[in-house]
Amino acid sequence: MQLDPASGWCHGVQVCPSPNFNERPAGEVSLLVIHNISLPPAQFATGKVQEFFQNRLDVTEHPYFAGIADLRVSAHFLIERDGKITQFVSCLERAWHAGVSVFDGRETCNDFSVGIELEGTDDLPFTDAQYQALTALTRQLQTAFPAITGARICGHSDIAPGRKTDPGPAFDWARYRAALAQEEGQ
């Protein structure tokens, strides 16, 4: 896996382009936001997240889908349970993942952040493969965008408290940060 800073696309991962993006107002990339998602909730490897981010989700397939039928959202990346990474939007563009959000007093985090969705839920443990893929992808992002320091990696719940809870209590921040620190020291 290699992130090309000139294009914002990561070579060596699956690409599944989403129409749900637009231009970054200042071109800045300085924040990484970790999320979780599963469609239907708590069901994995369904392919429905990809369909959702491409506006192709058949809302008649599951009752939950009716409530999200009109949403137009995306993330830059999805990491599935087996560690497979899919990219939907160039890191140089603004994916629609954070919604109403504030980081360090600055609103509209989509303007300056990269969003990574982990296939999962708030309360189910994430897999070893996901932590490995997330660590490797984070290192690629930090190399391409040095403003994404350890202090500028957060959860969706950190930038939208009270509105969002992901990645949730099952996400092991200590494990993730220790893996990043270990890789940094090598």
PDB file of N, CA and C in Angstrom, residues 27-104:
ATOM      1  N   GLY A  27      -7.736  23.101   0.780  1.00  0.00           N
ATOM      2  CA  GLY A  27      -6.803  22.055   0.397  1.00  0.00           C
ATOM      3  C   GLY A  27      -6.041  21.453   1.554  1.00  0.00           C
ATOM      4  N   GLU A  28      -6.343  21.845   2.760  1.00  0.00           N
ATOM      5  CA  GLU A  28      -5.621  21.393   3.957  1.00  0.00           C
ATOM      6  C   GLU A  28      -6.082  20.010   4.402  1.00  0.00           C
ATOM      7  N   VAL A  29      -5.124  19.167   4.813  1.00  0.00           N
ATOM      8  CA  VAL A  29      -5.417  17.872   5.411  1.00  0.00           C
ATOM      9  C   VAL A  29      -4.609  17.803   6.704  1.00  0.00           C
ATOM     10  N   SER A  30      -5.306  17.935   7.843  1.00  0.00           N
ATOM     11  CA  SER A  30      -4.590  18.017   9.121  1.00  0.00           C
ATOM     12  C   SER A  30      -5.255  17.262  10.263  1.00  0.00           C
ATOM     13  N   LEU A  31      -6.264  16.439   9.961  1.00  0.00           N
ATOM     14  CA  LEU A  31      -6.993  15.712  10.994  1.00  0.00           C
ATOM     15  C   LEU A  31      -7.394  14.352  10.448  1.00  0.00           C
ATOM     16  N   LEU A  32      -7.329  13.330  11.301  1.00  0.00           N
ATOM     17  CA  LEU A  32      -7.802  11.990  10.961  1.00  0.00           C
ATOM     18  C   LEU A  32      -8.934  11.643  11.909  1.00  0.00           C
ATOM     19  N   VAL A  33     -10.069  11.255  11.342  1.00  0.00           N
ATOM     20  CA  VAL A  33     -11.253  10.910  12.129  1.00  0.00           C
ATOM     21  C   VAL A  33     -11.563   9.428  11.923  1.00  0.00           C
ATOM     22  N   ILE A  34     -11.648   8.687  13.039  1.00  0.00           N
ATOM     23  CA  ILE A  34     -11.960   7.257  13.023  1.00  0.00           C
ATOM     24  C   ILE A  34     -13.454   7.077  13.317  1.00  0.00           C
ATOM     25  N   HIS A  35     -14.100   6.267  12.503  1.00  0.00           N
ATOM     26  CA  HIS A  35     -15.539   5.981  12.612  1.00  0.00           C
ATOM     27  C   HIS A  35     -15.737   4.464  12.685  1.00  0.00           C
ATOM     28  N   ASN A  36     -16.999   4.070  12.880  1.00  0.00           N
ATOM     29  CA  ASN A  36     -17.370   2.674  12.613  1.00  0.00           C
ATOM     30  C   ASN A  36     -18.688   2.666  11.872  1.00  0.00           C
ATOM     31  N   ILE A  37     -18.897   1.608  11.110  1.00  0.00           N
ATOM     32  CA  ILE A  37     -20.128   1.464  10.336  1.00  0.00           C
ATOM     33  C   ILE A  37     -20.342  -0.021  10.041  1.00  0.00           C
ATOM     34  N   SER A  38     -21.594  -0.413   9.975  1.00  0.00           N
ATOM     35  CA  SER A  38     -21.976  -1.733   9.473  1.00  0.00           C
ATOM     36  C   SER A  38     -23.412  -1.625   8.982  1.00  0.00           C
ATOM     37  N   LEU A  39     -23.658  -2.251   7.852  1.00  0.00           N
ATOM     38  CA  LEU A  39     -24.988  -2.212   7.248  1.00  0.00           C
ATOM     39  C   LEU A  39     -25.361  -3.602   6.758  1.00  0.00           C
ATOM     40  N   PRO A  40     -26.544  -4.088   7.226  1.00  0.00           N
ATOM     41  CA  PRO A  40     -27.329  -3.581   8.345  1.00  0.00           C
ATOM     42  C   PRO A  40     -26.495  -3.567   9.637  1.00  0.00           C
ATOM     43  N   PRO A  41     -26.954  -2.855  10.655  1.00  0.00           N
ATOM     44  CA  PRO A  41     -26.174  -2.759  11.886  1.00  0.00           C
ATOM     45  C   PRO A  41     -25.760  -4.136  12.418  1.00  0.00           C
ATOM     46  N   ALA A  42     -24.469  -4.234  12.765  1.00  0.00           N
ATOM     47  CA  ALA A  42     -23.858  -5.441  13.343  1.00  0.00           C
ATOM     48  C   ALA A  42     -23.805  -6.618  12.371  1.00  0.00           C
ATOM     49  N   GLN A  43     -23.994  -6.366  11.086  1.00  0.00           N
ATOM     50  CA  GLN A  43     -23.815  -7.395  10.073  1.00  0.00           C
ATOM     51  C   GLN A  43     -22.626  -6.992   9.211  1.00  0.00           C
ATOM     52  N   PHE A  44     -21.732  -7.938   8.953  1.00  0.00           N
ATOM     53  CA  PHE A  44     -20.468  -7.629   8.299  1.00  0.00           C
ATOM     54  C   PHE A  44     -20.331  -8.327   6.959  1.00  0.00           C
ATOM     55  N   ALA A  45     -19.452  -7.770   6.120  1.00  0.00           N
ATOM     56  CA  ALA A  45     -19.141  -8.330   4.802  1.00  0.00           C
ATOM     57  C   ALA A  45     -20.377  -8.451   3.918  1.00  0.00           C
ATOM     58  N   THR A  46     -21.254  -7.461   4.013  1.00  0.00           N
ATOM     59  CA  THR A  46     -22.484  -7.472   3.213  1.00  0.00           C
ATOM     60  C   THR A  46     -22.331  -6.713   1.900  1.00  0.00           C
ATOM     61  N   GLY A  47     -21.318  -5.851   1.808  1.00  0.00           N
ATOM     62  CA  GLY A  47     -21.160  -4.991   0.637  1.00  0.00           C
ATOM     63  C   GLY A  47     -22.083  -3.788   0.659  1.00  0.00           C
ATOM     64  N   LYS A  48     -22.899  -3.681   1.696  1.00  0.00           N
ATOM     65  CA  LYS A  48     -23.889  -2.601   1.757  1.00  0.00           C
ATOM     66  C   LYS A  48     -23.262  -1.237   2.072  1.00  0.00           C
ATOM     67  N   VAL A  49     -22.134  -1.209   2.783  1.00  0.00           N
ATOM     68  CA  VAL A  49     -21.467   0.072   3.048  1.00  0.00           C
ATOM     69  C   VAL A  49     -21.005   0.667   1.720  1.00  0.00           C
ATOM     70  N   GLN A  50     -20.416  -0.158   0.885  1.00  0.00           N
ATOM     71  CA  GLN A  50     -19.971   0.306  -0.419  1.00  0.00           C
ATOM     72  C   GLN A  50     -21.149   0.845  -1.237  1.00  0.00           C
ATOM     73  N   GLU A  51     -22.251   0.108  -1.240  1.00  0.00           N
ATOM     74  CA  GLU A  51     -23.443   0.561  -1.965  1.00  0.00           C
ATOM     75  C   GLU A  51     -23.965   1.873  -1.389  1.00  0.00           C
ATOM     76  N   PHE A  52     -23.953   1.999  -0.061  1.00  0.00           N
ATOM     77  CA  PHE A  52     -24.429   3.206   0.602  1.00  0.00           C
ATOM     78  C   PHE A  52     -23.585   4.410   0.196  1.00  0.00           C
ATOM     79  N   PHE A  53     -22.274   4.256   0.206  1.00  0.00           N
ATOM     80  CA  PHE A  53     -21.381   5.365  -0.139  1.00  0.00           C
ATOM     81  C   PHE A  53     -21.439   5.716  -1.631  1.00  0.00           C
ATOM     82  N   GLN A  54     -22.009   4.818  -2.438  1.00  0.00           N
ATOM     83  CA  GLN A  54     -22.159   5.082  -3.869  1.00  0.00           C
ATOM     84  C   GLN A  54     -23.605   5.440  -4.250  1.00  0.00           C
ATOM     85  N   ASN A  55     -24.464   5.619  -3.247  1.00  0.00           N
ATOM     86  CA  ASN A  55     -25.875   5.964  -3.469  1.00  0.00           C
ATOM     87  C   ASN A  55     -26.605   4.873  -4.252  1.00  0.00           C
ATOM     88  N   ARG A  56     -26.204   3.616  -4.054  1.00  0.00           N
ATOM     89  CA  ARG A  56     -26.807   2.482  -4.763  1.00  0.00           C
ATOM     90  C   ARG A  56     -27.513   1.512  -3.817  1.00  0.00           C
ATOM     91  N   LEU A  57     -27.687   1.884  -2.568  1.00  0.00           N
ATOM     92  CA  LEU A  57     -28.282   0.994  -1.575  1.00  0.00           C
ATOM     93  C   LEU A  57     -29.763   0.784  -1.864  1.00  0.00           C
ATOM     94  N   ASP A  58     -30.172  -0.469  -1.980  1.00  0.00           N
ATOM     95  CA  ASP A  58     -31.587  -0.800  -2.181  1.00  0.00           C
ATOM     96  C   ASP A  58     -32.268  -0.704  -0.821  1.00  0.00           C
ATOM     97  N   VAL A  59     -33.024   0.359  -0.626  1.00  0.00           N
ATOM     98  CA  VAL A  59     -33.606   0.632   0.692  1.00  0.00           C
ATOM     99  C   VAL A  59     -34.730  -0.327   1.054  1.00  0.00           C
ATOM    100  N   THR A  60     -35.152  -1.174   0.121  1.00  0.00           N
ATOM    101  CA  THR A  60     -36.210  -2.138   0.418  1.00  0.00           C
ATOM    102  C   THR A  60     -35.639  -3.435   1.001  1.00  0.00           C
ATOM    103  N   GLU A  61     -34.306  -3.582   1.008  1.00  0.00           N
ATOM    104  CA  GLU A  61     -33.702  -4.839   1.457  1.00  0.00           C
ATOM    105  C   GLU A  61     -33.711  -5.042   2.963  1.00  0.00           C
ATOM    106  N   HIS A  62     -33.789  -3.968   3.717  1.00  0.00           N
ATOM    107  CA  HIS A  62     -33.747  -4.081   5.175  1.00  0.00           C
ATOM    108  C   HIS A  62     -34.467  -2.878   5.780  1.00  0.00           C
ATOM    109  N   PRO A  63     -35.240  -3.079   6.855  1.00  0.00           N
ATOM    110  CA  PRO A  63     -35.977  -1.964   7.457  1.00  0.00           C
ATOM    111  C   PRO A  63     -35.086  -0.787   7.881  1.00  0.00           C
ATOM    112  N   TYR A  64     -33.866  -1.068   8.322  1.00  0.00           N
ATOM    113  CA  TYR A  64     -32.960   0.007   8.756  1.00  0.00           C
ATOM    114  C   TYR A  64     -32.626   0.958   7.615  1.00  0.00           C
ATOM    115  N   PHE A  65     -32.569   0.436   6.407  1.00  0.00           N
ATOM    116  CA  PHE A  65     -32.150   1.237   5.260  1.00  0.00           C
ATOM    117  C   PHE A  65     -33.117   2.377   4.955  1.00  0.00           C
ATOM    118  N   ALA A  66     -34.393   2.227   5.310  1.00  0.00           N
ATOM    119  CA  ALA A  66     -35.379   3.284   5.037  1.00  0.00           C
ATOM    120  C   ALA A  66     -34.995   4.579   5.765  1.00  0.00           C
ATOM    121  N   GLY A  67     -34.421   4.442   6.955  1.00  0.00           N
ATOM    122  CA  GLY A  67     -34.055   5.616   7.745  1.00  0.00           C
ATOM    123  C   GLY A  67     -32.825   6.349   7.244  1.00  0.00           C
ATOM    124  N   ILE A  68     -32.055   5.705   6.370  1.00  0.00           N
ATOM    125  CA  ILE A  68     -30.844   6.348   5.839  1.00  0.00           C
ATOM    126  C   ILE A  68     -30.943   6.582   4.335  1.00  0.00           C
ATOM    127  N   ALA A  69     -32.127   6.338   3.776  1.00  0.00           N
ATOM    128  CA  ALA A  69     -32.318   6.382   2.324  1.00  0.00           C
ATOM    129  C   ALA A  69     -31.924   7.717   1.703  1.00  0.00           C
ATOM    130  N   ASP A  70     -32.158   8.809   2.377  1.00  0.00           N
ATOM    131  CA  ASP A  70     -31.910  10.128   1.796  1.00  0.00           C
ATOM    132  C   ASP A  70     -30.537  10.690   2.125  1.00  0.00           C
ATOM    133  N   LEU A  71     -29.746   9.961   2.900  1.00  0.00           N
ATOM    134  CA  LEU A  71     -28.419  10.454   3.263  1.00  0.00           C
ATOM    135  C   LEU A  71     -27.448  10.320   2.095  1.00  0.00           C
ATOM    136  N   ARG A  72     -26.603  11.297   1.945  1.00  0.00           N
ATOM    137  CA  ARG A  72     -25.529  11.266   0.945  1.00  0.00           C
ATOM    138  C   ARG A  72     -24.231  11.448   1.714  1.00  0.00           C
ATOM    139  N   VAL A  73     -23.572  10.331   1.998  1.00  0.00           N
ATOM    140  CA  VAL A  73     -22.367  10.350   2.823  1.00  0.00           C
ATOM    141  C   VAL A  73     -21.280   9.501   2.171  1.00  0.00           C
ATOM    142  N   SER A  74     -20.080   9.674   2.680  1.00  0.00           N
ATOM    143  CA  SER A  74     -18.942   8.880   2.225  1.00  0.00           C
ATOM    144  C   SER A  74     -17.861   8.998   3.282  1.00  0.00           C
ATOM    145  N   ALA A  75     -16.820   8.250   3.086  1.00  0.00           N
ATOM    146  CA  ALA A  75     -15.590   8.390   3.866  1.00  0.00           C
ATOM    147  C   ALA A  75     -14.467   8.218   2.857  1.00  0.00           C
ATOM    148  N   HIS A  76     -13.278   8.547   3.265  1.00  0.00           N
ATOM    149  CA  HIS A  76     -12.150   8.313   2.374  1.00  0.00           C
ATOM    150  C   HIS A  76     -11.854   6.817   2.275  1.00  0.00           C
ATOM    151  N   PHE A  77     -11.926   6.137   3.435  1.00  0.00           N
ATOM    152  CA  PHE A  77     -11.549   4.720   3.481  1.00  0.00           C
ATOM    153  C   PHE A  77     -12.523   3.913   4.339  1.00  0.00           C
ATOM    154  N   LEU A  78     -12.629   2.620   4.022  1.00  0.00           N
ATOM    155  CA  LEU A  78     -13.316   1.622   4.833  1.00  0.00           C
ATOM    156  C   LEU A  78     -12.332   0.491   5.071  1.00  0.00           C
ATOM    157  N   ILE A  79     -12.212   0.057   6.319  1.00  0.00           N
ATOM    158  CA  ILE A  79     -11.401  -1.118   6.643  1.00  0.00           C
ATOM    159  C   ILE A  79     -12.355  -2.202   7.137  1.00  0.00           C
ATOM    160  N   GLU A  80     -12.456  -3.276   6.343  1.00  0.00           N
ATOM    161  CA  GLU A  80     -13.368  -4.366   6.680  1.00  0.00           C
ATOM    162  C   GLU A  80     -12.778  -5.245   7.777  1.00  0.00           C
ATOM    163  N   ARG A  81     -13.561  -6.185   8.258  1.00  0.00           N
ATOM    164  CA  ARG A  81     -13.164  -7.050   9.373  1.00  0.00           C
ATOM    165  C   ARG A  81     -11.901  -7.852   9.064  1.00  0.00           C
ATOM    166  N   ASP A  82     -11.708  -8.201   7.797  1.00  0.00           N
ATOM    167  CA  ASP A  82     -10.529  -8.987   7.413  1.00  0.00           C
ATOM    168  C   ASP A  82      -9.313  -8.102   7.113  1.00  0.00           C
ATOM    169  N   GLY A  83      -9.440  -6.795   7.307  1.00  0.00           N
ATOM    170  CA  GLY A  83      -8.335  -5.867   7.076  1.00  0.00           C
ATOM    171  C   GLY A  83      -8.294  -5.291   5.675  1.00  0.00           C
ATOM    172  N   LYS A  84      -9.196  -5.700   4.817  1.00  0.00           N
ATOM    173  CA  LYS A  84      -9.236  -5.168   3.444  1.00  0.00           C
ATOM    174  C   LYS A  84      -9.601  -3.687   3.482  1.00  0.00           C
ATOM    175  N   ILE A  85      -8.850  -2.901   2.723  1.00  0.00           N
ATOM    176  CA  ILE A  85      -9.065  -1.457   2.678  1.00  0.00           C
ATOM    177  C   ILE A  85      -9.678  -1.081   1.336  1.00  0.00           C
ATOM    178  N   THR A  86     -10.725  -0.271   1.384  1.00  0.00           N
ATOM    179  CA  THR A  86     -11.352   0.294   0.191  1.00  0.00           C
ATOM    180  C   THR A  86     -11.289   1.810   0.307  1.00  0.00           C
ATOM    181  N   GLN A  87     -10.923   2.465  -0.794  1.00  0.00           N
ATOM    182  CA  GLN A  87     -10.913   3.926  -0.832  1.00  0.00           C
ATOM    183  C   GLN A  87     -12.053   4.414  -1.713  1.00  0.00           C
ATOM    184  N   PHE A  88     -12.774   5.420  -1.215  1.00  0.00           N
ATOM    185  CA  PHE A  88     -13.945   5.967  -1.908  1.00  0.00           C
ATOM    186  C   PHE A  88     -13.706   7.356  -2.485  1.00  0.00           C
ATOM    187  N   VAL A  89     -12.842   8.141  -1.816  1.00  0.00           N
ATOM    188  CA  VAL A  89     -12.625   9.540  -2.187  1.00  0.00           C
ATOM    189  C   VAL A  89     -11.134   9.830  -2.050  1.00  0.00           C
ATOM    190  N   SER A  90     -10.593  10.601  -2.974  1.00  0.00           N
ATOM    191  CA  SER A  90      -9.202  11.033  -2.860  1.00  0.00           C
ATOM    192  C   SER A  90      -9.023  11.809  -1.553  1.00  0.00           C
ATOM    193  N   CYS A  91      -7.890  11.626  -0.916  1.00  0.00           N
ATOM    194  CA  CYS A  91      -7.615  12.371   0.324  1.00  0.00           C
ATOM    195  C   CYS A  91      -7.496  13.871   0.073  1.00  0.00           C
ATOM    196  N   LEU A  92      -7.334  14.260  -1.181  1.00  0.00           N
ATOM    197  CA  LEU A  92      -7.250  15.684  -1.510  1.00  0.00           C
ATOM    198  C   LEU A  92      -8.624  16.333  -1.635  1.00  0.00           C
ATOM    199  N   GLU A  93      -9.659  15.512  -1.662  1.00  0.00           N
ATOM    200  CA  GLU A  93     -11.041  16.005  -1.747  1.00  0.00           C
ATOM    201  C   GLU A  93     -11.728  15.879  -0.396  1.00  0.00           C
ATOM    202  N   ARG A  94     -12.847  16.542  -0.250  1.00  0.00           N
ATOM    203  CA  ARG A  94     -13.614  16.542   1.001  1.00  0.00           C
ATOM    204  C   ARG A  94     -14.697  15.467   0.928  1.00  0.00           C
ATOM    205  N   ALA A  95     -14.473  14.366   1.667  1.00  0.00           N
ATOM    206  CA  ALA A  95     -15.506  13.334   1.806  1.00  0.00           C
ATOM    207  C   ALA A  95     -16.527  13.823   2.833  1.00  0.00           C
ATOM    208  N   TRP A  96     -17.719  13.287   2.770  1.00  0.00           N
ATOM    209  CA  TRP A  96     -18.809  13.732   3.639  1.00  0.00           C
ATOM    210  C   TRP A  96     -19.016  12.726   4.768  1.00  0.00           C
ATOM    211  N   HIS A  97     -18.128  12.760   5.762  1.00  0.00           N
ATOM    212  CA  HIS A  97     -18.133  11.767   6.838  1.00  0.00           C
ATOM    213  C   HIS A  97     -18.380  12.333   8.215  1.00  0.00           C
ATOM    214  N   ALA A  98     -18.022  13.565   8.488  1.00  0.00           N
ATOM    215  CA  ALA A  98     -18.058  14.090   9.853  1.00  0.00           C
ATOM    216  C   ALA A  98     -19.337  14.837  10.189  1.00  0.00           C
ATOM    217  N   GLY A  99     -19.995  15.420   9.207  1.00  0.00           N
ATOM    218  CA  GLY A  99     -21.205  16.191   9.463  1.00  0.00           C
ATOM    219  C   GLY A  99     -20.904  17.401  10.332  1.00  0.00           C
ATOM    220  N   VAL A 100     -21.880  17.802  11.124  1.00  0.00           N
ATOM    221  CA  VAL A 100     -21.701  18.927  12.042  1.00  0.00           C
ATOM    222  C   VAL A 100     -20.647  18.508  13.062  1.00  0.00           C
ATOM    223  N   SER A 101     -19.544  19.241  13.106  1.00  0.00           N
ATOM    224  CA  SER A 101     -18.405  18.792  13.898  1.00  0.00           C
ATOM    225  C   SER A 101     -17.500  19.965  14.256  1.00  0.00           C
ATOM    226  N   VAL A 102     -16.722  19.767  15.343  1.00  0.00           N
ATOM    227  CA  VAL A 102     -15.774  20.785  15.807  1.00  0.00           C
ATOM    228  C   VAL A 102     -14.541  20.080  16.356  1.00  0.00           C
ATOM    229  N   PHE A 103     -13.363  20.526  15.911  1.00  0.00           N
ATOM    230  CA  PHE A 103     -12.110  20.038  16.479  1.00  0.00           C
ATOM    231  C   PHE A 103     -11.266  21.237  16.862  1.00  0.00           C
ATOM    232  N   ASP A 104     -10.861  21.289  18.121  1.00  0.00           N
ATOM    233  CA  ASP A 104      -9.985  22.356  18.618  1.00  0.00           C
ATOM    234  C   ASP A 104     -10.545  23.737  18.275  1.00  0.00           C
TER     235      ASP A 104
END
